[in-house]
Amino acid sequence: MTHPRNQRWDLVAVLVTVAGVAVRYLPWRTVFVDGEVLWLDPDVYFHLWRARTIVENFPHVPAFDRFISFPDGAPVPWPPFLDFLVAIPGLFGAGPAAMAQWGAALIPVFGGIAVFLLYRLGSRVFDPLTGLVSAALFALMPGAAEFSYVGRVDHHALVAPVILGLFLSFLCAAEAAGAAGRALWCLAAGALAALSVSTWIVTPFLYFIPVPIAAIACLRASADAGARSAGLMTLGASAVLVTAAVFFVGDVRRHPFELYQPSLFVAAQFAVAALAAPLAAVRRRRALVLLVAAVILGAAAARFAPQILAPLREAAGVVRGEDPSYVIPMEAASVLTPWCFFYVIEHYTYVVLLWPFVATAFTIGALRRGFSVGGALAVAYVLLGSVLLFLQYRFGEYAAPALALLIGWAIAAGSRRFAAFAAGAPVPWRAWLLGTVAGVALAASFWHAPSLWRAMMNEDQTSYLRRFFRFGRELSAVLPPVDLSSGAPSYGVLTKWDDGHPLLWASGRPVIASSFGTREALAGNRVAFKALLSTDEETAYRETAKRRLRFVVVSPLLFEVEGMAAIAGVPQDFLGFHDGGEAEALPQFPRTLHARLFFGDGTSGVFKGERIAPLSHFRLAAESKSRVTRFGRTVPEFKAFEGVAGARLAGRAAPGTPVKAAVTVRTNTGRDFAYRRETEADAGGEYELTVPYSTLGGRMPAGAAGPYRITVGTETLEQHVAESDVLEGRIVTLP
């Protein structure tokens, strides 16, 4: 039975957990709006999309999706466990709205589980006070909460509870007194190891923390065979379950472990460790040899996995040549930069400035106390987590619990020393004054955290997504259905990267651009961004038509341009940015396809002093009712254009005669604008104008409001153009 004092500590820990969950529910006003559920991050909408595909294909879990990185499709870059959880209402007959509500509300619960597990881990390794302070820090730090806010339905939210649960189970298995308890904790650690592989592909690397600790514990243990082999039994139990998880989440036919190579390394180590476990009680030297063999075998599996899997890939038909231009510019820009350091301070408060001093004291104290499984686990995790946090802020889901445990240990140790000092001080009030100053300074380091909480609670963080979804649903009703009879979608949509997954979910149409960092996503982004930033319409149309990208959805661009240009491999000479963050359109920007579509409607005009030529192959299909102001112009916030071959208006006139064609285009919002083209008859007396709008048989909400008015010299005539002429690029001979 638990000691009464421990029960009180546990009760306080439960209250801290509830507070942590409450903090993670702060953005609920912007997630549940007017009967809609809007998730916070555009990237996470692919989780909802995949949950739908799981429901549609259950029990098969598609590991390859034809609707992303169109037209080739791409492997899904994460394991399916979270998507299974989101799909639960759908598997019982509920609709997409119910899955969205369930997924949005579920994520903060995982944050609360991580808070309580951190309390238990800190209590077991140190004492209840350290565990409680660490849990409180993890519950309230904005950076720790950001991965599990309501509506941020991302697999990263599962990392902290799974890893903390794995560490706690490993520790309990190593310290269990009886064989039955040890076996149960070993199975729990194995189950969490398997669950971790099914959660996120990077997580298996954290298994390297228990592996050497288990080896050291085995070699240092007493004659008790059970205690000596507990660590290896944990790894042995994990071996079978992790390997099973790898086979479960991998689709060998179309996705042969291509994204699960880290787990091969881990599975190889666990497999050899499973063989070493029963021998550990007999011969330490043989167990050590097998552990060394496990490391070597695991390293070989990691090194030669591509060669080992090549025959499977070839048989599956997914072999792709290496792309020397495969880069992640935006990721590289956020590693080891001052901006990253300031981001860490902003999200983890100024208390992180204590990190170098506290980490040093923590490590020295652990070395002085001597080896223990819990102490070694805490030191390894704290140091690795601290390095990861400052190396790359996006590792916060791994590092935030480690940072909270480190600072929590420092606060608890400092408070105990202060209490002892105050009790024996000759002038108690001075001691209390010193303690008060230290407490105020510590509290001041968290001063900006409440402002971030208020921002999460009060600021409308989904207004852009709300408007974009409204437009996406309107598009889904007017765009032609996707034909899958050939096994691949008949057409796709080009967008910027942050709009890809939301549009996929809202309209159900394949997209080429996404915010993933995989090779396939970057290849698709490169094509999309080259087209949007192209100053040559013919080249852009040729590339999009070749890839069956029938529609282009444009939205406001600003700071994204720099990253898009880097991925497209073109110079960033489109926008300039002043110190205050104000953007300036450079002369090259008005010539881009994006600017000509977004600001110019694809017709002729003047933008920022630059003459914009009309487009021949892109016509407006629909626009949003919402408006936005950029560079002094107020325009529809979202527009969809259709790429077409264009009808070729041809005729004869005296050489040099000016020829003009104009038609009034009426949009779905009732806005009218004039589409104009002009040319001159050549030396042979012939002229030709390519126009994208039909006047007969159009199917889109936006279209021509009447016939073309053709002016040849001083003569004017009217001409209708059939939809088939525009789609097939036919010649329309003028009288």
XYZ file of C-alpha atoms in Angstrom:
735
model
C 0.000 0.000 0.000
C 1.209 3.480 -0.831
C 2.383 5.643 2.082
C -0.218 8.300 3.051
C 2.223 11.093 2.261
C 2.716 9.654 -1.236
C -1.035 9.665 -1.683
C -1.111 13.371 -0.912
C 1.705 13.968 -3.376
C -0.225 11.971 -5.971
C -3.343 14.055 -5.340
C -1.404 17.266 -5.895
C 0.093 15.735 -9.035
C -3.404 14.994 -10.310
C -4.348 18.648 -9.784
C -1.211 19.736 -11.658
C -2.161 17.349 -14.455
C -5.645 18.864 -14.649
C -4.073 22.339 -14.814
C -1.796 21.168 -17.633
C -4.758 19.817 -19.586
C -6.637 23.086 -18.995
C -3.718 25.110 -20.387
C -3.742 22.911 -23.482
C -7.432 23.614 -23.985
C -6.942 27.405 -24.036
C -7.354 27.810 -27.839
C -10.729 26.048 -27.863
C -12.553 29.225 -28.958
C -10.685 29.318 -32.234
C -10.917 25.555 -32.797
C -14.664 25.104 -32.269
C -16.237 28.000 -34.197
C -19.825 28.245 -35.469
C -20.320 24.506 -35.461
C -17.046 23.899 -37.299
C -13.846 22.272 -36.080
C -10.676 23.977 -37.300
C -7.352 22.441 -36.417
C -4.555 24.874 -35.655
C -1.824 23.821 -38.066
C -2.358 23.410 -41.841
C -0.011 20.426 -41.831
C -2.132 18.369 -39.462
C -5.063 18.209 -41.869
C -3.327 15.330 -43.555
C -3.906 13.344 -40.348
C -7.636 13.908 -40.808
C -7.392 13.012 -44.487
C -5.514 9.801 -43.664
C -8.029 8.917 -40.966
C -10.683 9.093 -43.658
C -8.684 6.837 -45.967
C -8.242 4.359 -43.093
C -12.009 4.260 -42.622
C -12.551 3.786 -46.353
C -9.906 1.039 -46.686
C -10.148 -0.653 -43.272
C -8.564 -3.008 -42.266
C -5.888 -2.128 -44.834
C -3.817 0.915 -43.866
C -2.635 2.735 -46.982
C 1.048 3.623 -46.652
C 1.105 5.285 -50.084
C -1.211 8.120 -51.099
C -1.896 9.118 -54.701
C -3.526 12.370 -53.617
C -0.306 13.981 -52.339
C 2.773 14.947 -54.357
C 0.566 14.592 -57.421
C 0.841 13.011 -59.988
C 3.305 10.394 -58.701
C 1.941 10.188 -55.179
C 4.140 9.630 -52.145
C 4.611 7.378 -49.123
C 2.923 8.654 -45.987
C 5.818 10.042 -43.921
C 4.659 8.834 -40.528
C 3.310 5.650 -38.891
C -0.449 5.294 -38.521
C -1.153 5.058 -34.781
C -2.494 8.594 -34.290
C -4.486 8.360 -37.518
C -6.075 5.163 -36.184
C -7.095 7.026 -33.038
C -8.621 9.871 -35.045
C -10.447 7.349 -37.238
C -12.180 5.579 -34.313
C -15.504 7.490 -34.658
C -15.464 6.863 -38.402
C -14.921 3.125 -37.886
C -18.134 3.125 -35.855
C -20.103 4.929 -38.556
C -19.601 8.597 -37.644
C -18.833 11.208 -40.274
C -15.772 13.387 -40.911
C -17.042 16.167 -38.616
C -17.176 13.759 -35.675
C -13.634 12.570 -36.409
C -12.439 16.190 -36.481
C -14.107 16.947 -33.126
C -12.783 13.766 -31.531
C -9.232 14.312 -32.764
C -9.148 17.963 -31.693
C -10.386 17.186 -28.179
C -8.180 14.097 -27.708
C -4.747 15.689 -28.077
C -4.641 17.666 -24.752
C -5.303 14.393 -22.923
C -1.966 13.064 -24.170
C -0.322 16.183 -22.782
C -1.934 15.492 -19.409
C -0.728 11.892 -19.467
C 2.816 13.117 -20.102
C 2.555 15.530 -17.152
C 1.603 12.751 -14.738
C 4.200 10.311 -16.116
C 6.906 12.935 -15.656
C 5.814 13.315 -12.038
C 6.064 9.557 -11.539
C 9.471 9.370 -13.244
C 10.871 12.282 -11.204
C 9.469 10.801 -7.997
C 10.983 7.402 -8.656
C 14.411 8.668 -9.689
C 14.623 11.489 -7.100
C 11.760 12.319 -4.761
C 8.096 13.429 -4.948
C 8.975 17.131 -4.687
C 11.259 16.944 -7.722
C 8.647 14.988 -9.625
C 5.916 17.474 -8.744
C 7.934 20.587 -9.645
C 9.056 18.975 -12.909
C 5.475 18.062 -13.768
C 4.302 21.601 -12.979
C 6.952 23.088 -15.249
C 6.029 20.721 -18.067
C 2.334 21.440 -17.528
C 2.713 25.224 -17.782
C 5.659 25.912 -20.098
C 4.266 27.231 -23.427
C 6.883 25.278 -25.376
C 5.916 22.030 -23.660
C 2.219 22.652 -24.264
C 2.445 23.710 -27.900
C 2.646 20.132 -29.182
C -0.584 19.117 -27.455
C -2.862 22.151 -27.725
C -6.468 21.384 -28.568
C -6.784 21.276 -32.337
C -3.087 20.579 -32.975
C -3.711 16.980 -33.970
C -0.167 15.894 -34.719
C 1.762 12.701 -33.999
C 4.360 14.767 -32.106
C 1.850 15.001 -29.245
C 2.317 11.276 -28.598
C 6.108 11.389 -28.303
C 6.361 12.676 -24.715
C 3.852 10.277 -23.088
C 5.189 7.265 -24.988
C 8.855 7.980 -24.231
C 8.212 8.830 -20.574
C 6.119 5.695 -20.229
C 8.885 3.622 -21.815
C 11.541 5.069 -19.495
C 9.341 4.585 -16.432
C 8.529 0.984 -17.381
C 12.207 0.252 -18.018
C 13.116 1.693 -14.613
C 10.387 -0.268 -12.843
C 11.478 -3.473 -14.580
C 15.088 -2.961 -13.555
C 14.147 -2.284 -9.921
C 11.304 -4.779 -9.506
C 11.776 -7.184 -6.603
C 9.835 -10.186 -7.906
C 9.999 -12.084 -11.153
C 6.291 -11.592 -11.883
C 6.446 -7.830 -11.469
C 9.608 -7.660 -13.505
C 7.990 -9.617 -16.327
C 4.928 -7.342 -16.386
C 7.046 -4.207 -16.510
C 9.180 -5.744 -19.252
C 6.065 -6.410 -21.314
C 4.858 -2.855 -20.659
C 8.179 -1.440 -21.876
C 8.030 -3.681 -24.920
C 4.480 -2.596 -25.717
C 5.442 1.078 -25.418
C 8.487 0.468 -27.617
C 6.232 -1.025 -30.279
C 3.748 1.812 -29.839
C 6.554 4.330 -30.259
C 7.609 2.836 -33.581
C 3.975 3.138 -34.666
C 3.897 6.785 -33.615
C 6.885 8.578 -35.139
C 9.915 7.277 -37.024
C 12.479 9.348 -35.099
C 11.435 8.096 -31.676
C 13.320 4.752 -31.862
C 16.592 6.644 -31.584
C 15.761 7.384 -27.942
C 15.967 3.665 -27.261
C 19.723 4.120 -27.284
C 19.379 5.493 -23.756
C 18.224 2.215 -22.115
C 20.554 -0.036 -24.167
C 23.913 0.957 -22.591
C 22.294 1.392 -19.178
C 21.025 -2.184 -19.390
C 24.493 -3.392 -20.327
C 26.142 -1.583 -17.409
C 23.460 -2.764 -14.994
C 24.011 -6.332 -16.155
C 27.768 -6.183 -15.602
C 27.567 -4.368 -12.248
C 24.742 -6.356 -10.723
C 25.029 -8.655 -7.721
C 24.619 -12.409 -7.795
C 20.856 -11.967 -8.090
C 20.241 -13.361 -11.558
C 16.853 -11.659 -11.852
C 18.173 -8.196 -11.089
C 21.149 -8.735 -13.366
C 19.026 -9.610 -16.386
C 16.088 -7.240 -15.831
C 17.317 -4.605 -18.257
C 18.031 -7.123 -20.989
C 14.692 -8.821 -20.433
C 13.064 -5.463 -21.075
C 14.894 -5.138 -24.353
C 14.151 -8.740 -25.212
C 10.435 -8.236 -24.699
C 10.665 -5.095 -26.807
C 12.400 -6.952 -29.618
C 9.428 -9.065 -30.617
C 6.875 -6.290 -30.236
C 8.945 -3.659 -32.043
C 9.628 -5.995 -34.948
C 5.926 -6.853 -35.114
C 5.073 -3.151 -35.122
C 7.493 -2.526 -37.986
C 5.879 -5.266 -40.040
C 2.416 -4.031 -39.112
C 2.876 -0.404 -40.095
C 4.938 -1.177 -43.207
C 3.154 -1.930 -46.478
C 5.674 -4.312 -48.077
C 3.917 -4.228 -51.407
C 4.155 -0.482 -51.946
C 6.098 0.910 -49.037
C 8.810 -1.556 -47.964
C 10.074 0.041 -44.734
C 11.435 2.985 -46.684
C 10.544 5.318 -43.860
C 11.195 2.893 -41.014
C 14.922 2.260 -41.328
C 15.665 3.650 -37.839
C 13.509 0.909 -36.373
C 15.593 -1.729 -38.182
C 18.578 -0.603 -36.159
C 16.623 -0.820 -32.940
C 14.982 -4.141 -33.788
C 18.395 -5.665 -34.536
C 19.735 -4.564 -31.159
C 16.659 -5.820 -29.351
C 16.766 -9.157 -31.138
C 20.333 -9.847 -29.996
C 19.523 -8.495 -26.530
C 16.677 -11.010 -26.325
C 19.215 -13.792 -26.853
C 21.543 -12.261 -24.268
C 18.902 -11.959 -21.546
C 18.758 -15.629 -20.426
C 22.556 -15.900 -20.588
C 23.141 -12.828 -18.457
C 22.430 -14.776 -15.284
C 25.066 -17.359 -16.199
C 27.957 -15.574 -17.850
C 28.447 -11.833 -17.780
C 31.217 -12.019 -20.345
C 29.023 -13.839 -22.851
C 26.241 -11.315 -22.321
C 28.675 -8.478 -22.938
C 29.881 -10.109 -26.146
C 26.325 -10.462 -27.365
C 25.548 -6.842 -26.510
C 28.579 -5.677 -28.482
C 27.409 -7.894 -31.330
C 23.980 -6.273 -31.061
C 25.462 -2.806 -31.489
C 27.573 -3.942 -34.446
C 24.646 -5.715 -36.067
C 22.395 -2.726 -35.511
C 24.942 -0.349 -36.981
C 25.353 -2.645 -39.994
C 21.580 -2.766 -40.460
C 21.391 1.030 -40.363
C 24.347 1.372 -42.757
C 23.313 -1.249 -45.287
C 19.529 -1.046 -44.980
C 19.152 0.621 -48.419
C 21.128 -2.173 -50.073
C 19.296 -4.860 -48.117
C 15.921 -3.419 -49.061
C 16.796 -2.624 -52.693
C 15.451 -5.958 -54.042
C 12.180 -5.383 -52.218
C 11.949 -1.862 -53.574
C 12.691 -3.043 -57.087
C 10.068 -5.753 -56.833
C 7.585 -3.191 -55.572
C 8.430 -0.842 -58.418
C 9.278 2.098 -56.229
C 12.962 2.514 -57.073
C 13.734 6.166 -57.717
C 17.024 7.717 -58.681
C 18.907 9.819 -56.180
C 18.236 13.511 -56.572
C 21.387 15.556 -55.914
C 19.278 18.671 -55.404
C 17.396 17.123 -52.469
C 17.592 19.821 -49.822
C 15.453 21.202 -47.024
C 16.312 24.907 -47.019
C 13.748 25.960 -44.441
C 14.827 23.224 -42.037
C 18.490 24.094 -42.476
C 17.714 27.741 -41.773
C 16.323 26.922 -38.325
C 19.272 24.862 -37.061
C 21.981 26.427 -34.886
C 20.856 30.004 -35.416
C 20.327 32.877 -32.972
C 16.683 32.848 -34.005
C 16.450 29.292 -32.733
C 17.920 30.337 -29.378
C 15.442 33.209 -28.990
C 12.634 30.862 -29.955
C 13.684 28.523 -27.127
C 13.651 31.416 -24.632
C 10.250 32.595 -25.838
C 8.641 29.175 -25.578
C 10.493 27.767 -22.579
C 10.895 31.032 -20.630
C 14.077 32.646 -19.381
C 14.587 29.785 -16.953
C 16.487 28.014 -19.784
C 19.335 30.448 -19.165
C 20.066 28.355 -16.066
C 20.546 25.282 -18.222
C 24.386 25.176 -18.493
C 24.870 25.620 -14.745
C 22.108 23.264 -13.675
C 23.125 20.567 -16.182
C 26.713 20.697 -14.900
C 25.644 20.419 -11.261
C 23.164 17.672 -12.131
C 25.810 15.557 -13.885
C 28.443 16.050 -11.176
C 25.947 15.099 -8.486
C 24.964 11.932 -10.363
C 28.621 10.913 -10.754
C 29.273 11.435 -7.052
C 26.307 9.313 -6.062
C 27.594 6.406 -8.143
C 25.823 4.277 -10.721
C 22.142 3.514 -10.519
C 19.725 2.660 -13.269
C 17.484 5.630 -12.453
C 20.343 8.083 -12.128
C 21.967 6.961 -15.371
C 18.616 7.157 -17.167
C 17.971 10.679 -15.867
C 21.442 11.976 -16.766
C 21.364 10.480 -20.270
C 17.884 11.796 -21.021
C 18.444 15.253 -19.540
C 21.699 15.836 -21.409
C 20.407 14.463 -24.709
C 17.170 16.423 -24.405
C 18.987 19.655 -23.592
C 21.269 19.308 -26.595
C 18.345 18.505 -28.898
C 16.373 21.507 -27.684
C 19.088 24.020 -28.484
C 20.143 22.236 -31.652
C 16.721 22.342 -33.256
C 13.658 23.867 -31.641
C 11.350 21.395 -33.380
C 12.732 18.624 -31.166
C 10.772 20.170 -28.313
C 8.500 17.155 -27.917
C 11.605 15.117 -27.048
C 13.430 17.796 -25.094
C 10.680 19.569 -23.117
C 10.231 16.790 -20.514
C 14.016 16.559 -20.082
C 14.297 20.307 -19.573
C 11.414 20.298 -17.097
C 13.020 17.416 -15.165
C 16.357 19.233 -15.045
C 14.956 22.569 -13.839
C 12.550 20.787 -11.499
C 15.470 18.967 -9.874
C 17.310 22.273 -9.444
C 14.316 24.043 -7.874
C 13.569 21.143 -5.528
C 17.224 20.768 -4.488
C 17.593 24.514 -4.039
C 14.451 24.777 -1.914
C 15.636 21.975 0.390
C 19.048 23.580 0.813
C 17.458 26.933 1.477
C 15.163 25.408 4.115
C 18.151 23.813 5.840
C 20.102 27.065 5.607
C 17.217 29.117 6.998
C 16.707 26.716 9.881
C 20.336 27.080 11.027
C 20.933 30.718 10.111
C 21.828 33.081 12.976
C 19.685 35.839 11.419
C 16.638 34.045 9.959
C 15.078 37.130 8.366
C 18.103 37.600 6.113
C 17.803 34.035 4.922
C 14.134 34.519 4.194
C 14.878 37.781 2.395
C 17.426 35.994 0.232
C 14.925 33.245 -0.468
C 12.239 35.777 -1.362
C 14.550 37.530 -3.822
C 15.477 34.193 -5.402
C 11.804 33.226 -5.647
C 10.850 36.534 -7.244
C 13.701 36.217 -9.740
C 12.593 32.701 -10.616
C 8.981 33.793 -11.014
C 10.085 36.736 -13.158
C 11.725 34.321 -15.589
C 8.215 33.076 -16.400
C 6.710 36.546 -16.775
C 5.845 36.281 -20.465
C 4.244 32.814 -20.225
C 0.816 34.194 -19.168
C 0.854 36.571 -22.141
C 1.340 33.601 -24.454
C -1.523 31.792 -22.734
C -3.771 34.822 -23.176
C -2.811 34.986 -26.835
C -3.677 31.323 -27.305
C -7.009 31.878 -25.575
C -8.105 35.165 -27.136
C -6.457 35.538 -30.545
C -8.259 34.133 -33.557
C -5.663 31.684 -34.840
C -7.860 29.979 -37.412
C -9.366 32.944 -39.270
C -7.276 32.280 -42.386
C -8.116 28.580 -42.344
C -11.788 29.326 -41.779
C -11.920 31.490 -44.906
C -9.809 29.062 -46.904
C -12.013 26.115 -45.938
C -15.096 28.013 -46.978
C -13.495 28.593 -50.369
C -12.293 24.979 -50.556
C -15.791 23.642 -49.934
C -17.156 25.941 -52.626
C -14.522 24.583 -54.991
C -15.410 20.988 -54.167
C -18.927 21.666 -55.443
C -17.848 23.128 -58.789
C -14.631 21.318 -59.708
C -15.076 18.225 -61.886
C -14.974 14.913 -60.018
C -11.677 13.040 -59.908
C -11.629 9.968 -62.138
C -9.815 7.011 -60.532
C -10.630 4.402 -63.178
C -6.993 4.239 -64.325
C -5.732 3.749 -60.774
C -4.370 7.293 -60.548
C -6.326 10.545 -60.073
C -7.239 12.197 -63.360
C -6.054 15.678 -62.347
C -4.550 17.632 -59.487
C -4.384 21.137 -58.030
C -1.349 23.393 -57.628
C -1.132 25.499 -54.457
C 1.493 26.940 -52.166
C 2.736 24.515 -49.508
C 0.633 25.591 -46.514
C -2.572 25.398 -48.565
C -2.025 21.876 -49.901
C -3.286 19.705 -47.043
C -6.220 21.961 -46.047
C -7.379 22.048 -49.674
C -6.988 18.273 -49.932
C -9.271 17.853 -46.928
C -11.770 20.564 -47.870
C -12.175 19.653 -51.554
C -10.985 16.060 -51.809
C -8.817 16.962 -54.814
C -5.192 15.790 -55.207
C -2.490 18.382 -54.542
C 1.153 18.593 -55.549
C 2.505 20.921 -52.842
C 2.760 20.076 -49.161
C 4.688 21.047 -46.042
C 6.281 17.608 -45.676
C 10.063 17.338 -45.754
C 10.249 14.061 -47.682
C 12.001 13.658 -51.010
C 8.704 13.272 -52.860
C 7.176 16.344 -51.222
C 10.188 18.484 -52.028
C 10.153 17.293 -55.623
C 6.480 18.254 -55.897
C 7.102 21.591 -54.191
C 9.932 22.317 -56.597
C 7.594 21.858 -59.573
C 4.822 23.914 -57.957
C 7.042 26.791 -56.879
C 8.865 26.962 -60.193
C 5.494 27.365 -61.886
C 4.186 30.001 -59.457
C 7.396 32.041 -59.647
C 7.894 31.549 -63.380
C 7.958 34.658 -65.561
C 7.293 32.596 -68.712
C 3.666 31.539 -69.027
C 4.305 29.015 -71.799
C 6.871 27.156 -69.707
C 4.648 27.190 -66.628
C 1.640 25.915 -68.584
C 3.662 23.224 -70.312
C 5.012 21.900 -67.007
C 1.637 21.956 -65.245
C -0.183 20.360 -68.190
C 2.444 17.615 -68.410
C 1.687 16.727 -64.783
C -2.105 17.041 -65.206
C -2.258 19.993 -62.798
C -5.521 21.292 -64.167
C -6.204 23.962 -61.549
C -4.061 26.548 -59.780
C -5.244 28.016 -56.454
C -3.485 31.240 -55.503
C -3.531 32.997 -52.132
C -1.521 35.820 -50.540
C 2.251 35.341 -50.634
C 4.731 37.285 -48.574
C 7.406 35.771 -46.368
C 6.958 32.360 -48.007
C 8.545 33.629 -51.213
C 12.100 33.281 -49.913
C 11.665 29.614 -49.020
C 9.757 28.901 -52.237
C 12.527 30.433 -54.330
C 15.152 28.374 -52.472
C 13.283 25.132 -53.113
C 12.559 26.068 -56.732
C 16.241 26.825 -57.250
C 15.671 30.344 -58.556
C 17.099 33.653 -57.275
C 14.996 35.431 -54.676
C 14.660 38.734 -56.511
C 10.891 39.020 -56.119
C 10.333 40.703 -52.749
C 12.441 42.898 -50.516
C 11.890 43.258 -46.774
C 12.604 46.321 -44.669
C 13.728 46.248 -41.052
C 10.180 46.745 -39.823
C 9.003 43.658 -41.711
C 7.327 45.660 -44.472
C 7.539 43.957 -47.871
C 8.384 45.653 -51.138
C 7.614 44.178 -54.556
C 10.728 44.143 -56.716
C 10.461 44.608 -60.511
C 10.608 40.847 -61.119
C 7.620 40.021 -58.886
C 4.828 41.475 -61.109
C 6.044 39.246 -63.948
C 5.581 35.995 -62.000
C 2.661 33.718 -62.757
C 1.418 34.124 -59.173
C 1.286 37.925 -59.371
C -0.367 37.881 -62.781
C -3.054 35.537 -61.479
C -3.531 36.920 -57.977
C -3.296 40.648 -58.720
C -4.034 40.783 -62.438
C -6.784 38.166 -62.929
C -4.758 36.872 -65.871
C -5.530 39.915 -67.995
C -3.450 42.909 -69.047
C -2.770 45.791 -66.686
C -0.187 47.665 -64.660
C 1.122 46.543 -61.274
C 3.759 48.473 -59.291
C 4.676 50.363 -62.428
C 5.216 47.169 -64.441
C 3.112 46.338 -67.478
C 1.471 42.920 -67.002
C 0.857 40.925 -70.155
C -2.386 38.900 -70.367
C -2.293 35.133 -69.972
C -3.320 32.768 -72.750
C -3.681 29.480 -70.865
C -5.168 30.302 -67.461
C -8.736 31.411 -66.853
C -10.468 32.335 -63.610
C -12.737 29.535 -62.350
C -13.818 30.902 -58.960
C -12.839 33.432 -56.326
C -13.543 33.901 -52.639
C -15.832 36.495 -51.130
C -13.170 37.439 -48.595
C -10.802 40.235 -49.592
C -7.211 41.078 -48.675
C -5.017 44.110 -49.296
C -1.472 43.628 -50.574
C 0.835 46.260 -52.034
C -1.967 48.804 -52.051
C -4.429 46.576 -53.918
C -7.560 45.005 -52.473
C -8.261 41.721 -54.230
C -10.112 38.451 -53.526
C -8.126 36.487 -50.960
C -8.313 33.190 -52.856
C -8.669 32.491 -56.546
C -8.809 29.285 -58.568
C -7.667 29.245 -62.178
C -8.028 26.502 -64.756
C -5.211 25.725 -67.159
C -6.458 25.296 -70.723
C -4.914 25.024 -74.180
C -6.832 28.114 -75.315
C -8.808 28.788 -78.481
C -6.739 30.318 -81.286
C -8.569 33.216 -82.916
C -7.061 33.514 -86.405
C -7.719 35.742 -89.358
C -6.224 37.899 -92.076
C -5.668 41.656 -92.323
C -3.277 44.090 -93.894
C 0.269 43.693 -92.525
C 0.764 45.716 -89.355
C -2.954 46.114 -88.666
C -3.642 46.189 -84.906
C -5.955 43.430 -83.697
C -7.654 43.449 -80.297
C -9.898 40.942 -78.540
C -11.875 41.709 -75.380
C -14.526 39.940 -73.335
C -16.230 40.764 -70.045
C -15.661 38.136 -67.376
C -18.168 37.845 -64.534
C -17.003 36.050 -61.415
C -18.981 33.942 -58.977
C -19.054 36.901 -56.556
C -20.587 39.236 -59.164
C -17.380 41.129 -59.919
C -16.752 42.057 -63.569
C -13.431 42.636 -65.276
C -12.329 42.838 -68.893
C -10.017 40.236 -70.388
C -8.036 41.796 -73.237
C -5.504 40.609 -75.783
C -3.926 42.414 -78.703
C -1.481 41.746 -81.511
C -0.676 42.871 -85.072
C -1.024 41.152 -88.391
C 2.356 39.830 -89.534
C 4.124 40.538 -92.813
C 2.032 37.842 -94.504
C -1.192 39.466 -93.367
C -2.043 36.782 -90.773
C -2.738 37.147 -87.070
C -3.569 34.813 -84.200
C -4.676 35.381 -80.606
C -4.926 32.587 -78.011
C -7.733 33.170 -75.504
C -8.656 31.014 -72.463
C -12.353 31.878 -72.001
C -15.218 30.219 -73.826
C -18.487 32.040 -74.426
C -20.534 28.904 -75.095
C -20.715 25.855 -72.843
C -18.603 27.079 -69.930
C -18.840 25.006 -66.720
C -17.115 27.154 -64.109
C -18.819 29.753 -61.859
C -16.666 32.493 -63.374
C -16.781 32.954 -67.129
C -17.447 35.177 -70.080
C -20.578 37.319 -69.807
C -20.964 37.671 -73.590
C -19.185 37.220 -76.918
C -15.684 38.433 -77.703
C -15.433 41.876 -79.276
C -12.810 41.653 -81.999
C -11.386 44.895 -83.375
C -9.344 44.650 -86.563
C -8.145 48.089 -87.501
C -11.306 50.175 -87.519
C -13.729 47.260 -87.880
C -15.402 45.546 -84.918
C -17.141 42.191 -84.834
C -18.473 39.779 -82.233
C -17.345 36.181 -81.989
C -18.460 33.268 -79.804
C -15.982 30.600 -78.742
C -17.048 27.068 -77.830
C -15.790 25.304 -74.711
C -14.357 22.487 -76.822
C -12.319 25.004 -78.825
C -10.720 26.278 -75.601
C -10.046 22.856 -74.119
C -8.587 21.353 -77.276
C -6.732 24.403 -78.567
C -8.637 24.581 -81.848
C -8.323 27.350 -84.399
C -11.369 29.621 -84.657
C -11.237 31.375 -88.026
C -12.539 34.933 -87.963
C -14.343 36.410 -90.977
